[in-house]
Amino acid sequence: MLTSPYKEFYEAISAFIPKNRIYTDPLRLLAYGTDASVYRLTPQLVVDALDEAEIVQLMGVADRLRVPVTFRAAGTSLSGQAVTDSVLVRIGQGWKNWRVGEQAEKITLQPGIIGSGANKILAEFGKKIGPDPASIDSCFIGGIFANNASGMCCGTSDNSYKTVLSTRMVLSDGTLVDTADAKSRAAFAKTHGHILEGLKNLRKKIMDDAALADRIRRKFKIKNTTGYSINALVDYEEPFEILQHLMVGSEGTLGFIAEVTYRTVEEAPFKASALMLLPTITAACDLASAVATLPVSSAELMDRASLRSVEGTPGLPEGLDTLDDAVCSLLVETRASTKEELDKNIATINDAFKDVQFVRPHAFTDKVEEYSKLWLIRKGILASVGGMRPVGTSIVIEDVAFPLERLGEAAADLQALFAHHGYTVAPLFGHARDGNLHFVFWQDFGSPTEVARYAAFMDDFCKLITEKYDGSLKAEHGTGRNVAPFVEMEWGAAAYSIMKSIKELLDPKSILNPGVLMNSDPQGHIKNLKPLHPADELVDKCMECGFCESVCPSRDLTLTPRQRITAYREICRLREITPDSKELKKLEKQYEYMAKATCAADSLCRPRCPAGVDTGVFIKSLRKKDAGKLSNKIAGSIADHFAGTCRAMSLALTGVDKLHRALGSTFMENGSRLLRCITFNKAPLWNKDMPTGGSKIRLPETHSANPKRVVYFPSCIARNMGPGEEHTDRRTEPEAVISVLLKGGYDVILPKNLDKLCCGMAFASKGLSDAAHKKEQELEAALKEASNNGQYPVLCETSPCLLHMKQTLDPSLTLMEPIEFILEKMDGCLKFTKLPKTIALHATCSVRKMGLEGKLEKLAKMCAENVIVPDGINCCGWAGDRGFTHPELNESALKGLRMQVSTCEVGYSSSRTCQIGLSLHSGIPYYSIVFLVDEASV
């Protein structure tokens, strides 16, 4: 029940924001209110705002009612910038527009675009945005700008502060100003001239204090995101330039950024890296100082604890475990626009270091597969420490910056500080070229003693950085709740007074993200700490970083992997302390649909997770627990009578297809919706792209002398689903596969009792493990017999089934998907001619997990002149049969598809059920990739 002023706020914004985008239920308040930090605040309201007009109106209401508002981009912030106990405004679903300027010298972006997505847009021009945070594949432009996030290469020269050209911003009272629009600036000057005048006065105050001005210049020579970007008051005279540069790194405390225009930077196409091992951390830091004057794009320091944390990881260089305890590494990368320039850079660096005493010899490599392995060391540190931490503890990751000439001394002091406070696993690593170091350790926030230890560490840490080194308490992660109480300690009273004046000038009612960038409470950093209650060993290592969210098909419908885990942790906590509470019952009831029913269980989250958590497997395990005796009995009966079940399904599809042809799409759609409504959404939803039934598979006679043999296992889906109404090629998928194999000169062997066979995935995805295991065993025996105990390869055209087979069947069987079989086994057997058409291509989640998306695109480009791979379409959300039972999941996952394939004639994929949803939501027919190969080859 909302109380004042939130009740009035809700009623007011409901006039212009639909109520289905305003959330007040306990599950979504908890789940949507979680970010990547160690803090937990549960909002009163969560609002999804889709455009600028909604933000303007919403801020007008917030200003009138004095309701605090926090803006959320991707929620990957590490320091609590995106949590609140008031109103949380999410910008995820909209805000995707962009424009590239002339010569791609600039790019205009809305805040909901993922950082790496901006770089994809610029890639064809050889450009990128300047900021390059480690989370660039997950974080949004809004967060990059609001935190002045930088990264390994951009330093202080190419961050948001240095590359912003203009912004559209909404201030705390709902006023919109566009710094690139003269009319907007003129209007703002009339209505808010006091702000412009106030900024001028603050600049004058600083410039009249030479010592303060000099201190600001000096501190911003290194990375610094502690407090506001008050260097704007020194660097710029024009008040609108001051205003937009103050917005950089302001963490949503001064206004909302609706659009930003960046100056782009060159993306060098040639790269080379070397892992340099030095005897001590001081020696490595001294080398980093020298690197600053060389053609080096990045120099990543990793101390011995960092290297130790990744020892034994497959693919990494050998011998890391034999290094002395004091050894420290420097991972150096150089980039260039030509190969000749790259070679010159390498020679220059090697010459500069010819007298340096390294622990082992090293060499630069420009081979992608080799230098990618070196960078796995750097990228694996957080994952490794996160995986090692005890259950129930949180990961603390902070970053600091020092004057480069004192980096070695400071690094040694940090290591001593960790030891003094008992943090025995605390890797120290970072962007040494910029004097920027990160550290990571685990911390138990459930124990008062442990919280006291952390508080003591933070006190000593902040004194060390500010008093001894005059460094930056935060270098690139934004100030956040952890450092907000220490901003004045770093900057001193005069500069802190300027920052408070900025806040009062731009947010006089203090309604924008209070307590995040400045906090007068000296204990603010140890309040509202997030509990990570033990829940399930499958997900206990989750750090709630949110890296998984951008690939989740249900992210805009219900919950993401992070949110599913967050909610389940709270359910487990409540089950332990208040097992009969109404709060628990509400969460459990909502969790059934929001978390379990609408999870595609595609496991695409796992590759994105630093700790390797697979939420898909976790949800399947919950489904298994939920499956009662009756469900397992029914599943067992279906498994035992599988051939009959499939025949019935095929006949039903054929019958429904005949009804469709007789009655028309409108009648069928309305009737299906009515039936679904009557059955409370239990009946599957029919759609116009439903297939007809399958047909009997026929093979020509084989020749026993032919050495080219392949066992073909058509999946039960492919066997029993024929073409849809939209398909002009009326063959079934097995017919197309057999046609291609025969063209390539292969004899095709079908397993015996084919109609009874199933890979078991349909059962396993519902937690019906006994039936799944039964079908897996039957299939394994049949394939072993057909392949002469693995002598012949086994082909399956349905990639999800093939992946499940690889995961569950005897590894002595050579199991292949058509993509790899055609490229590897049929190389030279087929002659391809590129077809003069534009096609769309969809790599299913299983193709991605098998690492075949590159090969799929290669195969498609051998067959068609123009191949379009839609951006942001990862899993289609059909998820076995959920496209029938929960069609809203498929619709949400593919909502961006139609526009991207509007110029395509046809689409191709590798799963018959996925193709139903792809056809339905794209407006073009999708076929198996085998049809394209068959058409383009002889």
PDB file of C-alpha atoms in Angstrom, residues 392-559:
ATOM      1  CA  GLY A 392      27.068 -15.591   1.496  1.00  0.00           C
ATOM      2  CA  THR A 393      29.926 -13.145   0.989  1.00  0.00           C
ATOM      3  CA  SER A 394      29.942 -10.207  -1.413  1.00  0.00           C
ATOM      4  CA  ILE A 395      32.579  -9.025  -3.837  1.00  0.00           C
ATOM      5  CA  VAL A 396      34.046  -5.587  -3.201  1.00  0.00           C
ATOM      6  CA  ILE A 397      35.811  -4.019  -6.171  1.00  0.00           C
ATOM      7  CA  GLU A 398      37.235  -0.532  -5.974  1.00  0.00           C
ATOM      8  CA  ASP A 399      39.541   1.572  -8.080  1.00  0.00           C
ATOM      9  CA  VAL A 400      41.975   4.319  -7.196  1.00  0.00           C
ATOM     10  CA  ALA A 401      44.503   6.473  -9.007  1.00  0.00           C
ATOM     11  CA  PHE A 402      47.897   7.854  -8.040  1.00  0.00           C
ATOM     12  CA  PRO A 403      50.454  10.171  -9.596  1.00  0.00           C
ATOM     13  CA  LEU A 404      52.285   7.838 -11.956  1.00  0.00           C
ATOM     14  CA  GLU A 405      55.691   8.550 -10.436  1.00  0.00           C
ATOM     15  CA  ARG A 406      54.482   7.203  -7.059  1.00  0.00           C
ATOM     16  CA  LEU A 407      52.564   4.194  -8.351  1.00  0.00           C
ATOM     17  CA  GLY A 408      55.051   1.558  -7.170  1.00  0.00           C
ATOM     18  CA  GLU A 409      55.203   2.913  -3.634  1.00  0.00           C
ATOM     19  CA  ALA A 410      51.407   3.218  -3.489  1.00  0.00           C
ATOM     20  CA  ALA A 411      50.856  -0.323  -4.780  1.00  0.00           C
ATOM     21  CA  ALA A 412      53.130  -1.727  -2.080  1.00  0.00           C
ATOM     22  CA  ASP A 413      51.253   0.281   0.559  1.00  0.00           C
ATOM     23  CA  LEU A 414      47.927  -1.110  -0.661  1.00  0.00           C
ATOM     24  CA  GLN A 415      49.213  -4.659  -0.430  1.00  0.00           C
ATOM     25  CA  ALA A 416      50.377  -3.991   3.114  1.00  0.00           C
ATOM     26  CA  LEU A 417      46.963  -2.514   3.966  1.00  0.00           C
ATOM     27  CA  PHE A 418      45.176  -5.621   2.707  1.00  0.00           C
ATOM     28  CA  ALA A 419      47.392  -7.811   4.870  1.00  0.00           C
ATOM     29  CA  HIS A 420      46.928  -5.588   7.921  1.00  0.00           C
ATOM     30  CA  HIS A 421      43.134  -5.921   7.724  1.00  0.00           C
ATOM     31  CA  GLY A 422      43.166  -9.642   7.000  1.00  0.00           C
ATOM     32  CA  TYR A 423      42.230  -9.598   3.311  1.00  0.00           C
ATOM     33  CA  THR A 424      44.439 -12.487   2.243  1.00  0.00           C
ATOM     34  CA  VAL A 425      42.940 -12.827  -1.245  1.00  0.00           C
ATOM     35  CA  ALA A 426      42.994  -9.308  -2.678  1.00  0.00           C
ATOM     36  CA  PRO A 427      44.377  -9.130  -6.218  1.00  0.00           C
ATOM     37  CA  LEU A 428      45.723  -5.744  -7.246  1.00  0.00           C
ATOM     38  CA  PHE A 429      45.506  -4.966 -10.937  1.00  0.00           C
ATOM     39  CA  GLY A 430      44.617  -2.157 -13.268  1.00  0.00           C
ATOM     40  CA  HIS A 431      45.515   0.387 -15.885  1.00  0.00           C
ATOM     41  CA  ALA A 432      49.080   1.105 -14.798  1.00  0.00           C
ATOM     42  CA  ARG A 433      49.771   3.435 -17.725  1.00  0.00           C
ATOM     43  CA  ASP A 434      47.246   5.801 -16.150  1.00  0.00           C
ATOM     44  CA  GLY A 435      48.270   5.222 -12.520  1.00  0.00           C
ATOM     45  CA  ASN A 436      44.893   3.532 -12.041  1.00  0.00           C
ATOM     46  CA  LEU A 437      44.689   0.390  -9.877  1.00  0.00           C
ATOM     47  CA  HIS A 438      41.778  -1.889  -8.994  1.00  0.00           C
ATOM     48  CA  PHE A 439      41.501  -4.302  -6.138  1.00  0.00           C
ATOM     49  CA  VAL A 440      38.949  -6.975  -5.387  1.00  0.00           C
ATOM     50  CA  PHE A 441      38.224  -9.052  -2.292  1.00  0.00           C
ATOM     51  CA  TRP A 442      35.285 -10.800  -0.692  1.00  0.00           C
ATOM     52  CA  GLN A 443      33.499  -9.474   2.360  1.00  0.00           C
ATOM     53  CA  ASP A 444      30.828 -10.839   4.672  1.00  0.00           C
ATOM     54  CA  PHE A 445      28.248  -8.107   5.284  1.00  0.00           C
ATOM     55  CA  GLY A 446      26.026 -10.356   7.399  1.00  0.00           C
ATOM     56  CA  SER A 447      28.249 -10.177  10.468  1.00  0.00           C
ATOM     57  CA  PRO A 448      28.596  -6.998  12.582  1.00  0.00           C
ATOM     58  CA  THR A 449      32.221  -7.930  13.294  1.00  0.00           C
ATOM     59  CA  GLU A 450      32.954  -8.244   9.605  1.00  0.00           C
ATOM     60  CA  VAL A 451      31.195  -4.954   8.826  1.00  0.00           C
ATOM     61  CA  ALA A 452      33.360  -3.305  11.491  1.00  0.00           C
ATOM     62  CA  ARG A 453      36.475  -4.774   9.857  1.00  0.00           C
ATOM     63  CA  TYR A 454      35.396  -3.371   6.512  1.00  0.00           C
ATOM     64  CA  ALA A 455      34.683   0.040   8.053  1.00  0.00           C
ATOM     65  CA  ALA A 456      38.150   0.115   9.615  1.00  0.00           C
ATOM     66  CA  PHE A 457      39.694  -0.831   6.290  1.00  0.00           C
ATOM     67  CA  MET A 458      37.815   1.927   4.480  1.00  0.00           C
ATOM     68  CA  ASP A 459      38.944   4.528   7.034  1.00  0.00           C
ATOM     69  CA  ASP A 460      42.595   3.541   6.679  1.00  0.00           C
ATOM     70  CA  PHE A 461      42.288   3.160   2.920  1.00  0.00           C
ATOM     71  CA  CYS A 462      40.832   6.637   2.415  1.00  0.00           C
ATOM     72  CA  LYS A 463      43.444   8.229   4.674  1.00  0.00           C
ATOM     73  CA  LEU A 464      46.229   6.470   2.785  1.00  0.00           C
ATOM     74  CA  ILE A 465      45.010   7.620  -0.620  1.00  0.00           C
ATOM     75  CA  THR A 466      44.184  11.201   0.335  1.00  0.00           C
ATOM     76  CA  GLU A 467      46.759  12.089   2.982  1.00  0.00           C
ATOM     77  CA  LYS A 468      49.879  10.329   1.778  1.00  0.00           C
ATOM     78  CA  TYR A 469      49.386  10.419  -1.996  1.00  0.00           C
ATOM     79  CA  ASP A 470      46.687  13.035  -2.705  1.00  0.00           C
ATOM     80  CA  GLY A 471      45.327  10.457  -5.137  1.00  0.00           C
ATOM     81  CA  SER A 472      41.833   9.689  -6.394  1.00  0.00           C
ATOM     82  CA  LEU A 473      39.581   7.600  -4.159  1.00  0.00           C
ATOM     83  CA  LYS A 474      37.580   6.784  -7.270  1.00  0.00           C
ATOM     84  CA  ALA A 475      39.252   6.823 -10.661  1.00  0.00           C
ATOM     85  CA  GLU A 476      36.679   5.528 -13.134  1.00  0.00           C
ATOM     86  CA  HIS A 477      33.811   3.732 -11.346  1.00  0.00           C
ATOM     87  CA  GLY A 478      31.988   6.843 -10.179  1.00  0.00           C
ATOM     88  CA  THR A 479      31.877   8.029  -6.572  1.00  0.00           C
ATOM     89  CA  GLY A 480      28.924   5.948  -5.428  1.00  0.00           C
ATOM     90  CA  ARG A 481      27.667   5.231  -1.937  1.00  0.00           C
ATOM     91  CA  ASN A 482      30.928   3.656  -0.820  1.00  0.00           C
ATOM     92  CA  VAL A 483      33.000   6.815  -1.214  1.00  0.00           C
ATOM     93  CA  ALA A 484      30.348   9.563  -0.941  1.00  0.00           C
ATOM     94  CA  PRO A 485      31.103  10.140   2.784  1.00  0.00           C
ATOM     95  CA  PHE A 486      34.813  10.646   1.961  1.00  0.00           C
ATOM     96  CA  VAL A 487      34.575  13.193  -0.875  1.00  0.00           C
ATOM     97  CA  GLU A 488      35.424  16.111   1.375  1.00  0.00           C
ATOM     98  CA  MET A 489      38.371  14.163   2.819  1.00  0.00           C
ATOM     99  CA  GLU A 490      39.858  13.927  -0.666  1.00  0.00           C
ATOM    100  CA  TRP A 491      39.035  17.378  -1.965  1.00  0.00           C
ATOM    101  CA  GLY A 492      39.142  19.591   1.101  1.00  0.00           C
ATOM    102  CA  ALA A 493      36.633  22.144   2.340  1.00  0.00           C
ATOM    103  CA  ALA A 494      36.987  24.722  -0.453  1.00  0.00           C
ATOM    104  CA  ALA A 495      36.430  22.306  -3.347  1.00  0.00           C
ATOM    105  CA  TYR A 496      33.718  20.451  -1.439  1.00  0.00           C
ATOM    106  CA  SER A 497      31.895  23.735  -0.897  1.00  0.00           C
ATOM    107  CA  ILE A 498      31.942  24.293  -4.659  1.00  0.00           C
ATOM    108  CA  MET A 499      30.429  20.836  -5.177  1.00  0.00           C
ATOM    109  CA  LYS A 500      27.643  21.511  -2.674  1.00  0.00           C
ATOM    110  CA  SER A 501      26.897  24.797  -4.449  1.00  0.00           C
ATOM    111  CA  ILE A 502      26.618  22.942  -7.776  1.00  0.00           C
ATOM    112  CA  LYS A 503      24.116  20.510  -6.256  1.00  0.00           C
ATOM    113  CA  GLU A 504      22.064  23.318  -4.697  1.00  0.00           C
ATOM    114  CA  LEU A 505      22.066  25.268  -7.959  1.00  0.00           C
ATOM    115  CA  LEU A 506      20.923  22.413 -10.215  1.00  0.00           C
ATOM    116  CA  ASP A 507      18.894  20.339  -7.735  1.00  0.00           C
ATOM    117  CA  PRO A 508      17.687  22.776  -5.069  1.00  0.00           C
ATOM    118  CA  LYS A 509      15.180  20.293  -3.601  1.00  0.00           C
ATOM    119  CA  SER A 510      17.737  17.469  -3.526  1.00  0.00           C
ATOM    120  CA  ILE A 511      15.446  15.003  -5.312  1.00  0.00           C
ATOM    121  CA  LEU A 512      17.981  13.554  -7.748  1.00  0.00           C
ATOM    122  CA  ASN A 513      19.693  10.413  -6.454  1.00  0.00           C
ATOM    123  CA  PRO A 514      20.383  11.722  -2.934  1.00  0.00           C
ATOM    124  CA  GLY A 515      23.243  10.231  -0.911  1.00  0.00           C
ATOM    125  CA  VAL A 516      25.109   8.857  -3.892  1.00  0.00           C
ATOM    126  CA  LEU A 517      27.789  11.397  -4.785  1.00  0.00           C
ATOM    127  CA  MET A 518      27.964  13.386  -1.534  1.00  0.00           C
ATOM    128  CA  ASN A 519      26.780  12.153   1.842  1.00  0.00           C
ATOM    129  CA  SER A 520      27.070  14.012   5.143  1.00  0.00           C
ATOM    130  CA  ASP A 521      26.546  10.767   7.064  1.00  0.00           C
ATOM    131  CA  PRO A 522      30.045   9.444   7.906  1.00  0.00           C
ATOM    132  CA  GLN A 523      28.580   5.946   8.281  1.00  0.00           C
ATOM    133  CA  GLY A 524      26.623   6.061   5.010  1.00  0.00           C
ATOM    134  CA  HIS A 525      28.958   3.615   3.290  1.00  0.00           C
ATOM    135  CA  ILE A 526      28.243   0.829   5.790  1.00  0.00           C
ATOM    136  CA  LYS A 527      24.462   1.214   5.821  1.00  0.00           C
ATOM    137  CA  ASN A 528      21.935  -0.604   3.618  1.00  0.00           C
ATOM    138  CA  LEU A 529      24.419  -3.361   2.821  1.00  0.00           C
ATOM    139  CA  LYS A 530      23.062  -6.111   0.594  1.00  0.00           C
ATOM    140  CA  PRO A 531      22.581  -9.605   2.030  1.00  0.00           C
ATOM    141  CA  LEU A 532      23.567 -12.475  -0.269  1.00  0.00           C
ATOM    142  CA  HIS A 533      21.664 -15.234   1.471  1.00  0.00           C
ATOM    143  CA  PRO A 534      22.644 -18.802   0.525  1.00  0.00           C
ATOM    144  CA  ALA A 535      20.052 -20.117  -1.908  1.00  0.00           C
ATOM    145  CA  ASP A 536      21.272 -22.927  -4.153  1.00  0.00           C
ATOM    146  CA  GLU A 537      24.763 -24.100  -5.018  1.00  0.00           C
ATOM    147  CA  LEU A 538      23.937 -23.549  -8.687  1.00  0.00           C
ATOM    148  CA  VAL A 539      23.610 -19.791  -8.162  1.00  0.00           C
ATOM    149  CA  ASP A 540      25.348 -18.969  -4.872  1.00  0.00           C
ATOM    150  CA  LYS A 541      28.392 -17.645  -6.759  1.00  0.00           C
ATOM    151  CA  CYS A 542      26.278 -15.013  -8.552  1.00  0.00           C
ATOM    152  CA  MET A 543      27.668 -11.509  -7.866  1.00  0.00           C
ATOM    153  CA  GLU A 544      24.532  -9.779  -9.235  1.00  0.00           C
ATOM    154  CA  CYS A 545      26.715  -7.862 -11.712  1.00  0.00           C
ATOM    155  CA  GLY A 546      24.051  -7.843 -14.430  1.00  0.00           C
ATOM    156  CA  PHE A 547      26.377  -8.809 -17.290  1.00  0.00           C
ATOM    157  CA  CYS A 548      23.856 -11.524 -18.174  1.00  0.00           C
ATOM    158  CA  GLU A 549      20.906  -9.217 -18.732  1.00  0.00           C
ATOM    159  CA  SER A 550      21.544  -7.947 -22.259  1.00  0.00           C
ATOM    160  CA  VAL A 551      21.248 -11.447 -23.782  1.00  0.00           C
ATOM    161  CA  CYS A 552      18.216 -12.613 -21.792  1.00  0.00           C
ATOM    162  CA  PRO A 553      15.075 -13.048 -23.954  1.00  0.00           C
ATOM    163  CA  SER A 554      12.745 -12.264 -21.041  1.00  0.00           C
ATOM    164  CA  ARG A 555      14.563  -9.087 -19.975  1.00  0.00           C
ATOM    165  CA  ASP A 556      11.759  -6.789 -21.187  1.00  0.00           C
ATOM    166  CA  LEU A 557       8.927  -9.115 -20.192  1.00  0.00           C
ATOM    167  CA  THR A 558       9.493 -10.377 -16.667  1.00  0.00           C
ATOM    168  CA  LEU A 559      12.880 -11.009 -15.049  1.00  0.00           C
TER     169      LEU A 559
END
